[in-house]
């Protein structure tokens, strides 16, 4: 399918409604993203939230920043909204009497941290305070209802935002289910989570909303054309889209008698 995903069509097709804006802890109009790749800021270490660390903006996506903690590896990048309370301008921590900390898994000897920090900040391009936006207020109550549609971050692939449905509601929490993925990516979160967005969010921020997975429950009309609906829908719809099979051997076909040698790619 090459057609673009349309919420209007999808809501009609699935006979469902979008969760109202006031359910979310998100601003009605997504905040503008003025940040630039390479700028530095302070961020709470996602793996050790009491630590405030130096982070570098590695990428920009919609109203979010892809961040990497200085002194950490490239395997623990994380994404934050520009109005997240987890990020702040450089200098904020010190102003509050705190001390910047090395990230969990600091790649150098702990004793080299003070010098590392000095060098990291020296001549760094610091994100201006005006770029940080105020966190939106909390929703008054959990007003999500089972079946409501939304856009949600895939926590296993946090750069992705996908169509989702509220699968359950319990107290202040909601169960976020990903349409067409058979539960593999579903999670519980608080109703005021910053990882869930109202329908239409991505089109406002310019983010690419992922299309729903392949495993959609088949409608009655299309089931009729299947030879054995119950089996076909269950089986053929089981595995999500797989990328094209990877050839066993990369690069040149090994010539007869010649060893493959080193890859040139
Ligand atoms: N490469 C991953 C992508 C899955 C994304 C699922 N999201 C969109 C709910 C996989 O196939 O497992």
PDB file of C-alpha atoms and ligand atoms in Angstrom:
ATOM      1  CA  UNK A   1       0.000   0.000   0.000  1.00  0.00           C
ATOM      2  CA  UNK A   2       1.480   3.328  -0.959  1.00  0.00           C
ATOM      3  CA  UNK A   3      -1.482   5.515   0.025  1.00  0.00           C
ATOM      4  CA  UNK A   4      -0.892   7.835   2.935  1.00  0.00           C
ATOM      5  CA  UNK A   5      -2.454   7.050   6.245  1.00  0.00           C
ATOM      6  CA  UNK A   6      -5.490   9.225   6.892  1.00  0.00           C
ATOM      7  CA  UNK A   7      -6.981   9.534  10.372  1.00  0.00           C
ATOM      8  CA  UNK A   8     -10.301  10.684   8.915  1.00  0.00           C
ATOM      9  CA  UNK A   9     -10.649   7.533   6.836  1.00  0.00           C
ATOM     10  CA  UNK A  10      -9.231   5.337   9.563  1.00  0.00           C
ATOM     11  CA  UNK A  11     -11.616   6.594  12.243  1.00  0.00           C
ATOM     12  CA  UNK A  12     -14.528   5.933   9.897  1.00  0.00           C
ATOM     13  CA  UNK A  13     -13.235   2.497   8.900  1.00  0.00           C
ATOM     14  CA  UNK A  14     -12.775   1.473  12.519  1.00  0.00           C
ATOM     15  CA  UNK A  15     -15.923   3.291  13.685  1.00  0.00           C
ATOM     16  CA  UNK A  16     -13.971   4.848  16.512  1.00  0.00           C
ATOM     17  CA  UNK A  17     -13.404   8.266  18.014  1.00  0.00           C
ATOM     18  CA  UNK A  18     -10.270  10.211  18.765  1.00  0.00           C
ATOM     19  CA  UNK A  19      -9.446  10.790  22.434  1.00  0.00           C
ATOM     20  CA  UNK A  20     -10.291  14.459  23.219  1.00  0.00           C
ATOM     21  CA  UNK A  21      -7.425  16.959  23.503  1.00  0.00           C
ATOM     22  CA  UNK A  22      -8.115  17.683  27.156  1.00  0.00           C
ATOM     23  CA  UNK A  23      -7.258  14.083  28.087  1.00  0.00           C
ATOM     24  CA  UNK A  24      -3.595  14.673  27.289  1.00  0.00           C
ATOM     25  CA  UNK A  25      -0.732  16.443  28.996  1.00  0.00           C
ATOM     26  CA  UNK A  26       0.196  18.062  25.689  1.00  0.00           C
ATOM     27  CA  UNK A  27      -0.213  21.594  24.464  1.00  0.00           C
ATOM     28  CA  UNK A  28      -3.136  22.152  22.117  1.00  0.00           C
ATOM     29  CA  UNK A  29      -0.757  23.591  19.545  1.00  0.00           C
ATOM     30  CA  UNK A  30       2.541  21.694  19.572  1.00  0.00           C
ATOM     31  CA  UNK A  31       5.443  23.878  20.747  1.00  0.00           C
ATOM     32  CA  UNK A  32       7.786  25.177  18.051  1.00  0.00           C
ATOM     33  CA  UNK A  33      11.130  23.458  17.854  1.00  0.00           C
ATOM     34  CA  UNK A  34      13.886  26.054  17.467  1.00  0.00           C
ATOM     35  CA  UNK A  35      16.734  23.807  18.609  1.00  0.00           C
ATOM     36  CA  UNK A  36      19.594  22.862  16.303  1.00  0.00           C
ATOM     37  CA  UNK A  37      21.686  19.726  16.078  1.00  0.00           C
ATOM     38  CA  UNK A  38      24.914  20.115  18.053  1.00  0.00           C
ATOM     39  CA  UNK A  39      23.506  22.379  20.755  1.00  0.00           C
ATOM     40  CA  UNK A  40      24.047  21.339  24.356  1.00  0.00           C
ATOM     41  CA  UNK A  41      21.665  21.415  27.288  1.00  0.00           C
ATOM     42  CA  UNK A  42      21.093  19.847  30.701  1.00  0.00           C
ATOM     43  CA  UNK A  43      19.007  16.700  30.885  1.00  0.00           C
ATOM     44  CA  UNK A  44      17.976  14.251  33.551  1.00  0.00           C
ATOM     45  CA  UNK A  45      19.711  10.932  32.936  1.00  0.00           C
ATOM     46  CA  UNK A  46      16.853   8.591  31.891  1.00  0.00           C
ATOM     47  CA  UNK A  47      18.674   5.697  33.539  1.00  0.00           C
ATOM     48  CA  UNK A  48      19.360   7.582  36.741  1.00  0.00           C
ATOM     49  CA  UNK A  49      16.771  10.342  36.975  1.00  0.00           C
ATOM     50  CA  UNK A  50      18.215  12.070  40.040  1.00  0.00           C
ATOM     51  CA  UNK A  51      21.298  12.965  37.959  1.00  0.00           C
ATOM     52  CA  UNK A  52      21.396  16.072  35.816  1.00  0.00           C
ATOM     53  CA  UNK A  53      23.856  15.626  32.953  1.00  0.00           C
ATOM     54  CA  UNK A  54      25.106  17.435  29.873  1.00  0.00           C
ATOM     55  CA  UNK A  55      23.407  16.296  26.689  1.00  0.00           C
ATOM     56  CA  UNK A  56      24.001  17.067  23.035  1.00  0.00           C
ATOM     57  CA  UNK A  57      21.206  17.331  20.491  1.00  0.00           C
ATOM     58  CA  UNK A  58      21.875  14.586  17.975  1.00  0.00           C
ATOM     59  CA  UNK A  59      18.673  15.002  15.970  1.00  0.00           C
ATOM     60  CA  UNK A  60      15.456  16.960  15.651  1.00  0.00           C
ATOM     61  CA  UNK A  61      12.098  15.296  14.990  1.00  0.00           C
ATOM     62  CA  UNK A  62       8.871  17.265  15.158  1.00  0.00           C
ATOM     63  CA  UNK A  63       8.548  18.781  18.621  1.00  0.00           C
ATOM     64  CA  UNK A  64      11.146  16.374  19.992  1.00  0.00           C
ATOM     65  CA  UNK A  65      14.923  16.298  20.387  1.00  0.00           C
ATOM     66  CA  UNK A  66      17.096  13.233  20.046  1.00  0.00           C
ATOM     67  CA  UNK A  67      19.597  13.502  22.895  1.00  0.00           C
ATOM     68  CA  UNK A  68      22.858  11.824  23.845  1.00  0.00           C
ATOM     69  CA  UNK A  69      24.523  12.333  27.213  1.00  0.00           C
ATOM     70  CA  UNK A  70      28.089  13.595  26.934  1.00  0.00           C
ATOM     71  CA  UNK A  71      30.500  10.925  28.100  1.00  0.00           C
ATOM     72  CA  UNK A  72      27.959   8.175  27.377  1.00  0.00           C
ATOM     73  CA  UNK A  73      27.878   5.763  24.440  1.00  0.00           C
ATOM     74  CA  UNK A  74      25.718   5.987  21.315  1.00  0.00           C
ATOM     75  CA  UNK A  75      23.439   3.123  22.395  1.00  0.00           C
ATOM     76  CA  UNK A  76      21.365   5.053  24.899  1.00  0.00           C
ATOM     77  CA  UNK A  77      19.960   7.976  22.944  1.00  0.00           C
ATOM     78  CA  UNK A  78      16.623   9.264  24.156  1.00  0.00           C
ATOM     79  CA  UNK A  79      13.945  11.624  22.885  1.00  0.00           C
ATOM     80  CA  UNK A  80      12.387  14.551  24.719  1.00  0.00           C
ATOM     81  CA  UNK A  81       9.748  17.104  23.807  1.00  0.00           C
ATOM     82  CA  UNK A  82      10.971  20.712  23.714  1.00  0.00           C
ATOM     83  CA  UNK A  83       8.473  21.398  26.546  1.00  0.00           C
ATOM     84  CA  UNK A  84       9.696  18.493  28.668  1.00  0.00           C
ATOM     85  CA  UNK A  85      10.595  19.217  32.293  1.00  0.00           C
ATOM     86  CA  UNK A  86      13.498  16.768  31.857  1.00  0.00           C
ATOM     87  CA  UNK A  87      15.542  19.325  29.929  1.00  0.00           C
ATOM     88  CA  UNK A  88      16.804  22.792  30.832  1.00  0.00           C
ATOM     89  CA  UNK A  89      19.406  25.359  29.737  1.00  0.00           C
ATOM     90  CA  UNK A  90      23.024  24.874  30.762  1.00  0.00           C
ATOM     91  CA  UNK A  91      23.621  26.644  34.049  1.00  0.00           C
ATOM     92  CA  UNK A  92      20.244  25.768  35.555  1.00  0.00           C
ATOM     93  CA  UNK A  93      21.601  22.997  37.742  1.00  0.00           C
ATOM     94  CA  UNK A  94      24.368  25.151  39.189  1.00  0.00           C
ATOM     95  CA  UNK A  95      21.961  28.058  39.749  1.00  0.00           C
ATOM     96  CA  UNK A  96      19.862  25.748  41.905  1.00  0.00           C
ATOM     97  CA  UNK A  97      22.917  24.719  43.890  1.00  0.00           C
ATOM     98  CA  UNK A  98      23.214  21.325  42.210  1.00  0.00           C
ATOM     99  CA  UNK A  99      26.154  19.688  40.501  1.00  0.00           C
ATOM    100  CA  UNK A 100      26.289  18.223  37.026  1.00  0.00           C
ATOM    101  CA  UNK A 101      26.829  14.484  37.160  1.00  0.00           C
ATOM    102  CA  UNK A 102      28.522  12.026  34.828  1.00  0.00           C
ATOM    103  CA  UNK A 103      25.976   9.854  33.009  1.00  0.00           C
ATOM    104  CA  UNK A 104      25.359   6.284  34.099  1.00  0.00           C
ATOM    105  CA  UNK A 105      27.998   4.284  32.245  1.00  0.00           C
ATOM    106  CA  UNK A 106      30.417   7.217  31.958  1.00  0.00           C
ATOM    107  CA  UNK A 107      32.999   5.939  29.527  1.00  0.00           C
ATOM    108  CA  UNK A 108      36.033   7.297  31.347  1.00  0.00           C
ATOM    109  CA  UNK A 109      37.532   6.961  34.754  1.00  0.00           C
ATOM    110  CA  UNK A 110      35.301   8.702  37.291  1.00  0.00           C
ATOM    111  CA  UNK A 111      38.265  10.837  38.398  1.00  0.00           C
ATOM    112  CA  UNK A 112      38.463  12.399  34.952  1.00  0.00           C
ATOM    113  CA  UNK A 113      34.893  13.749  35.188  1.00  0.00           C
ATOM    114  CA  UNK A 114      35.713  17.304  36.383  1.00  0.00           C
ATOM    115  CA  UNK A 115      38.185  17.846  33.547  1.00  0.00           C
ATOM    116  CA  UNK A 116      35.857  16.150  31.055  1.00  0.00           C
ATOM    117  CA  UNK A 117      33.039  18.479  32.085  1.00  0.00           C
ATOM    118  CA  UNK A 118      35.247  21.552  31.763  1.00  0.00           C
ATOM    119  CA  UNK A 119      36.367  20.531  28.275  1.00  0.00           C
ATOM    120  CA  UNK A 120      32.841  19.600  27.222  1.00  0.00           C
ATOM    121  CA  UNK A 121      31.426  22.978  28.145  1.00  0.00           C
ATOM    122  CA  UNK A 122      34.354  25.000  26.871  1.00  0.00           C
ATOM    123  CA  UNK A 123      33.276  26.631  23.627  1.00  0.00           C
ATOM    124  CA  UNK A 124      30.093  24.538  23.497  1.00  0.00           C
ATOM    125  CA  UNK A 125      27.079  25.867  21.638  1.00  0.00           C
ATOM    126  CA  UNK A 126      24.485  26.128  24.394  1.00  0.00           C
ATOM    127  CA  UNK A 127      20.805  25.989  23.560  1.00  0.00           C
ATOM    128  CA  UNK A 128      19.266  29.420  24.388  1.00  0.00           C
ATOM    129  CA  UNK A 129      16.836  29.523  27.312  1.00  0.00           C
ATOM    130  CA  UNK A 130      14.059  30.854  25.058  1.00  0.00           C
ATOM    131  CA  UNK A 131      14.012  27.563  23.136  1.00  0.00           C
ATOM    132  CA  UNK A 132      12.815  25.640  26.194  1.00  0.00           C
ATOM    133  CA  UNK A 133       9.044  25.700  26.456  1.00  0.00           C
ATOM    134  CA  UNK A 134       6.900  25.491  29.558  1.00  0.00           C
ATOM    135  CA  UNK A 135       5.466  22.101  30.333  1.00  0.00           C
ATOM    136  CA  UNK A 136       1.704  21.977  29.667  1.00  0.00           C
ATOM    137  CA  UNK A 137      -0.631  21.490  32.657  1.00  0.00           C
ATOM    138  CA  UNK A 138      -1.779  18.056  33.745  1.00  0.00           C
ATOM    139  CA  UNK A 139      -5.206  16.882  32.665  1.00  0.00           C
ATOM    140  CA  UNK A 140      -7.715  17.282  35.508  1.00  0.00           C
ATOM    141  CA  UNK A 141      -8.569  13.592  35.510  1.00  0.00           C
ATOM    142  CA  UNK A 142      -8.121  10.403  33.528  1.00  0.00           C
ATOM    143  CA  UNK A 143     -10.814  10.914  30.902  1.00  0.00           C
ATOM    144  CA  UNK A 144      -9.651   8.275  28.440  1.00  0.00           C
ATOM    145  CA  UNK A 145     -12.158   5.597  27.518  1.00  0.00           C
ATOM    146  CA  UNK A 146     -11.552   2.145  26.091  1.00  0.00           C
ATOM    147  CA  UNK A 147     -11.565   2.247  22.293  1.00  0.00           C
ATOM    148  CA  UNK A 148     -10.438   5.859  21.917  1.00  0.00           C
ATOM    149  CA  UNK A 149      -7.739   6.463  19.311  1.00  0.00           C
ATOM    150  CA  UNK A 150      -4.518   8.368  19.811  1.00  0.00           C
ATOM    151  CA  UNK A 151      -0.917   8.658  18.630  1.00  0.00           C
ATOM    152  CA  UNK A 152       1.686   7.058  20.864  1.00  0.00           C
ATOM    153  CA  UNK A 153       5.425   6.583  21.077  1.00  0.00           C
ATOM    154  CA  UNK A 154       6.552   3.022  20.455  1.00  0.00           C
ATOM    155  CA  UNK A 155       8.662   2.599  23.601  1.00  0.00           C
ATOM    156  CA  UNK A 156      10.720  -0.157  21.994  1.00  0.00           C
ATOM    157  CA  UNK A 157      11.479   2.136  19.055  1.00  0.00           C
ATOM    158  CA  UNK A 158      11.063   5.562  20.671  1.00  0.00           C
ATOM    159  CA  UNK A 159      11.704   7.539  17.485  1.00  0.00           C
ATOM    160  CA  UNK A 160       8.410   6.127  16.137  1.00  0.00           C
ATOM    161  CA  UNK A 161       4.952   7.559  16.761  1.00  0.00           C
ATOM    162  CA  UNK A 162       2.105   5.250  15.791  1.00  0.00           C
ATOM    163  CA  UNK A 163      -1.684   5.022  15.706  1.00  0.00           C
ATOM    164  CA  UNK A 164      -2.910   3.430  18.919  1.00  0.00           C
ATOM    165  CA  UNK A 165      -6.064   2.570  20.824  1.00  0.00           C
ATOM    166  CA  UNK A 166      -6.863   2.743  24.534  1.00  0.00           C
ATOM    167  CA  UNK A 167      -7.211  -0.927  25.484  1.00  0.00           C
ATOM    168  CA  UNK A 168      -7.943  -0.500  29.194  1.00  0.00           C
ATOM    169  CA  UNK A 169      -8.223   2.183  31.850  1.00  0.00           C
ATOM    170  CA  UNK A 170      -7.333   1.722  35.512  1.00  0.00           C
ATOM    171  CA  UNK A 171      -7.119   4.602  37.974  1.00  0.00           C
ATOM    172  CA  UNK A 172      -4.662   7.139  36.589  1.00  0.00           C
ATOM    173  CA  UNK A 173      -3.315   4.683  34.037  1.00  0.00           C
ATOM    174  CA  UNK A 174      -4.201   3.679  30.506  1.00  0.00           C
ATOM    175  CA  UNK A 175      -3.236   0.637  28.441  1.00  0.00           C
ATOM    176  CA  UNK A 176      -1.885   1.810  25.079  1.00  0.00           C
ATOM    177  CA  UNK A 177      -2.312  -0.779  22.333  1.00  0.00           C
ATOM    178  CA  UNK A 178      -0.700  -0.424  18.914  1.00  0.00           C
ATOM    179  CA  UNK A 179      -3.035  -0.983  16.005  1.00  0.00           C
ATOM    180  CA  UNK A 180      -2.036  -3.980  13.917  1.00  0.00           C
ATOM    181  CA  UNK A 181       0.833  -5.222  16.089  1.00  0.00           C
ATOM    182  CA  UNK A 182      -0.854  -7.934  18.152  1.00  0.00           C
ATOM    183  CA  UNK A 183       0.170  -6.639  21.523  1.00  0.00           C
ATOM    184  CA  UNK A 184       3.925  -6.852  21.031  1.00  0.00           C
ATOM    185  CA  UNK A 185       4.458  -3.146  21.712  1.00  0.00           C
ATOM    186  CA  UNK A 186       1.583  -2.375  24.103  1.00  0.00           C
ATOM    187  CA  UNK A 187       2.236  -0.731  27.458  1.00  0.00           C
ATOM    188  CA  UNK A 188       0.590   0.802  30.508  1.00  0.00           C
ATOM    189  CA  UNK A 189       1.325   4.432  31.242  1.00  0.00           C
ATOM    190  CA  UNK A 190      -0.072   7.278  33.292  1.00  0.00           C
ATOM    191  CA  UNK A 191      -2.774   9.291  31.562  1.00  0.00           C
ATOM    192  CA  UNK A 192      -0.511  12.352  31.861  1.00  0.00           C
ATOM    193  CA  UNK A 193       2.401  10.597  30.106  1.00  0.00           C
ATOM    194  CA  UNK A 194       4.319  12.729  27.631  1.00  0.00           C
ATOM    195  CA  UNK A 195       4.533   9.689  25.328  1.00  0.00           C
ATOM    196  CA  UNK A 196       0.931   9.880  24.138  1.00  0.00           C
ATOM    197  CA  UNK A 197      -0.557  12.477  21.818  1.00  0.00           C
ATOM    198  CA  UNK A 198      -3.923  13.421  20.390  1.00  0.00           C
ATOM    199  CA  UNK A 199      -4.866  12.331  16.876  1.00  0.00           C
ATOM    200  CA  UNK A 200      -3.353  14.802  14.411  1.00  0.00           C
ATOM    201  CA  UNK A 201      -0.264  15.580  16.516  1.00  0.00           C
ATOM    202  CA  UNK A 202       2.254  14.284  13.970  1.00  0.00           C
ATOM    203  CA  UNK A 203       0.670  16.140  11.112  1.00  0.00           C
ATOM    204  CA  UNK A 204       1.010  19.349  13.165  1.00  0.00           C
ATOM    205  CA  UNK A 205       4.640  18.766  14.170  1.00  0.00           C
ATOM    206  CA  UNK A 206       5.758  17.357  10.830  1.00  0.00           C
ATOM    207  CA  UNK A 207       6.618  14.021  12.388  1.00  0.00           C
ATOM    208  CA  UNK A 208       6.058  10.935  10.233  1.00  0.00           C
ATOM    209  CA  UNK A 209       3.188   8.979  11.771  1.00  0.00           C
ATOM    210  CA  UNK A 210       3.792   5.263  11.264  1.00  0.00           C
ATOM    211  CA  UNK A 211       0.991   3.432   9.483  1.00  0.00           C
ATOM    212  CA  UNK A 212      -0.798   0.745  11.539  1.00  0.00           C
ATOM    213  CA  UNK A 213       0.782  -2.723  11.404  1.00  0.00           C
ATOM    214  CA  UNK A 214      -0.347  -5.567   9.151  1.00  0.00           C
ATOM    215  CA  UNK A 215      -2.185  -7.503  11.789  1.00  0.00           C
ATOM    216  CA  UNK A 216      -5.398  -5.552  11.675  1.00  0.00           C
ATOM    217  CA  UNK A 217      -8.448  -7.572  12.471  1.00  0.00           C
ATOM    218  CA  UNK A 218     -10.120  -8.107   9.149  1.00  0.00           C
ATOM    219  CA  UNK A 219     -13.509  -6.569   8.453  1.00  0.00           C
ATOM    220  CA  UNK A 220     -16.514  -8.733   7.597  1.00  0.00           C
ATOM    221  CA  UNK A 221     -16.721  -7.573   3.999  1.00  0.00           C
ATOM    222  CA  UNK A 222     -13.098  -8.367   3.239  1.00  0.00           C
ATOM    223  CA  UNK A 223     -13.262 -11.625   5.171  1.00  0.00           C
ATOM    224  CA  UNK A 224     -15.800 -12.931   2.686  1.00  0.00           C
ATOM    225  CA  UNK A 225     -13.273 -13.041  -0.108  1.00  0.00           C
ATOM    226  CA  UNK A 226     -10.972 -15.245   1.958  1.00  0.00           C
ATOM    227  CA  UNK A 227     -11.306 -18.969   1.430  1.00  0.00           C
ATOM    228  CA  UNK A 228     -11.173 -19.827   5.097  1.00  0.00           C
ATOM    229  CA  UNK A 229     -11.628 -16.620   7.059  1.00  0.00           C
ATOM    230  CA  UNK A 230     -10.915 -17.876  10.554  1.00  0.00           C
ATOM    231  CA  UNK A 231      -7.638 -19.535   9.641  1.00  0.00           C
ATOM    232  CA  UNK A 232      -6.426 -17.076   7.048  1.00  0.00           C
ATOM    233  CA  UNK A 233      -7.013 -14.022   9.179  1.00  0.00           C
ATOM    234  CA  UNK A 234      -5.327 -15.602  12.162  1.00  0.00           C
ATOM    235  CA  UNK A 235      -2.322 -16.997  10.373  1.00  0.00           C
ATOM    236  CA  UNK A 236      -1.463 -14.745   7.478  1.00  0.00           C
ATOM    237  CA  UNK A 237      -1.875 -11.714   9.678  1.00  0.00           C
ATOM    238  CA  UNK A 238       0.349 -12.955  12.437  1.00  0.00           C
ATOM    239  CA  UNK A 239       3.782 -11.558  11.681  1.00  0.00           C
ATOM    240  CA  UNK A 240       4.272  -7.851  11.189  1.00  0.00           C
ATOM    241  CA  UNK A 241       5.854  -6.557   7.996  1.00  0.00           C
ATOM    242  CA  UNK A 242       9.265  -8.050   7.653  1.00  0.00           C
ATOM    243  CA  UNK A 243      12.010  -6.282   5.818  1.00  0.00           C
ATOM    244  CA  UNK A 244      13.240  -7.875   2.601  1.00  0.00           C
ATOM    245  CA  UNK A 245      15.264 -11.035   3.186  1.00  0.00           C
ATOM    246  CA  UNK A 246      18.942 -10.315   3.605  1.00  0.00           C
ATOM    247  CA  UNK A 247      21.134 -12.128   1.087  1.00  0.00           C
ATOM    248  CA  UNK A 248      23.391 -14.693   2.713  1.00  0.00           C
ATOM    249  CA  UNK A 249      26.520 -13.168   1.220  1.00  0.00           C
ATOM    250  CA  UNK A 250      27.209  -9.500   0.859  1.00  0.00           C
ATOM    251  CA  UNK A 251      29.096  -7.857  -1.957  1.00  0.00           C
ATOM    252  CA  UNK A 252      30.780  -9.624  -4.863  1.00  0.00           C
ATOM    253  CA  UNK A 253      29.934 -13.170  -5.709  1.00  0.00           C
ATOM    254  CA  UNK A 254      33.070 -15.083  -4.732  1.00  0.00           C
ATOM    255  CA  UNK A 255      34.924 -16.145  -7.862  1.00  0.00           C
ATOM    256  CA  UNK A 256      35.878 -19.755  -8.281  1.00  0.00           C
ATOM    257  CA  UNK A 257      39.011 -20.581  -6.306  1.00  0.00           C
ATOM    258  CA  UNK A 258      39.302 -17.049  -5.015  1.00  0.00           C
ATOM    259  CA  UNK A 259      38.609 -16.239  -1.400  1.00  0.00           C
ATOM    260  CA  UNK A 260      35.945 -13.529  -0.883  1.00  0.00           C
ATOM    261  CA  UNK A 261      38.564 -11.225   0.618  1.00  0.00           C
ATOM    262  CA  UNK A 262      37.743  -8.074   2.458  1.00  0.00           C
ATOM    263  CA  UNK A 263      34.485  -6.297   1.827  1.00  0.00           C
ATOM    264  CA  UNK A 264      34.795  -2.945   0.137  1.00  0.00           C
ATOM    265  CA  UNK A 265      31.620  -1.540   1.738  1.00  0.00           C
TER     266      UNK A 265
HETATM  267  N1  LIG B   1      11.745  -3.243  13.353  1.00  0.00           N
HETATM  268  C1  LIG B   1      10.685  -3.329  14.271  1.00  0.00           C
HETATM  269  C2  LIG B   1       9.685  -2.250  14.045  1.00  0.00           C
HETATM  270  C3  LIG B   1       8.449  -2.461  14.757  1.00  0.00           C
HETATM  271  C4  LIG B   1       7.699  -1.171  14.962  1.00  0.00           C
HETATM  272  C5  LIG B   1       6.388  -1.431  15.651  1.00  0.00           C
HETATM  273  N2  LIG B   1       5.759  -0.249  16.088  1.00  0.00           N
HETATM  274  C6  LIG B   1       5.485   0.641  14.975  1.00  0.00           C
HETATM  275  C7  LIG B   1       4.563  -0.534  16.871  1.00  0.00           C
HETATM  276  C8  LIG B   1      10.037  -4.721  14.217  1.00  0.00           C
HETATM  277  O1  LIG B   1       9.613  -5.154  13.148  1.00  0.00           O
HETATM  278  O2  LIG B   1      10.016  -5.366  15.244  1.00  0.00           O
END
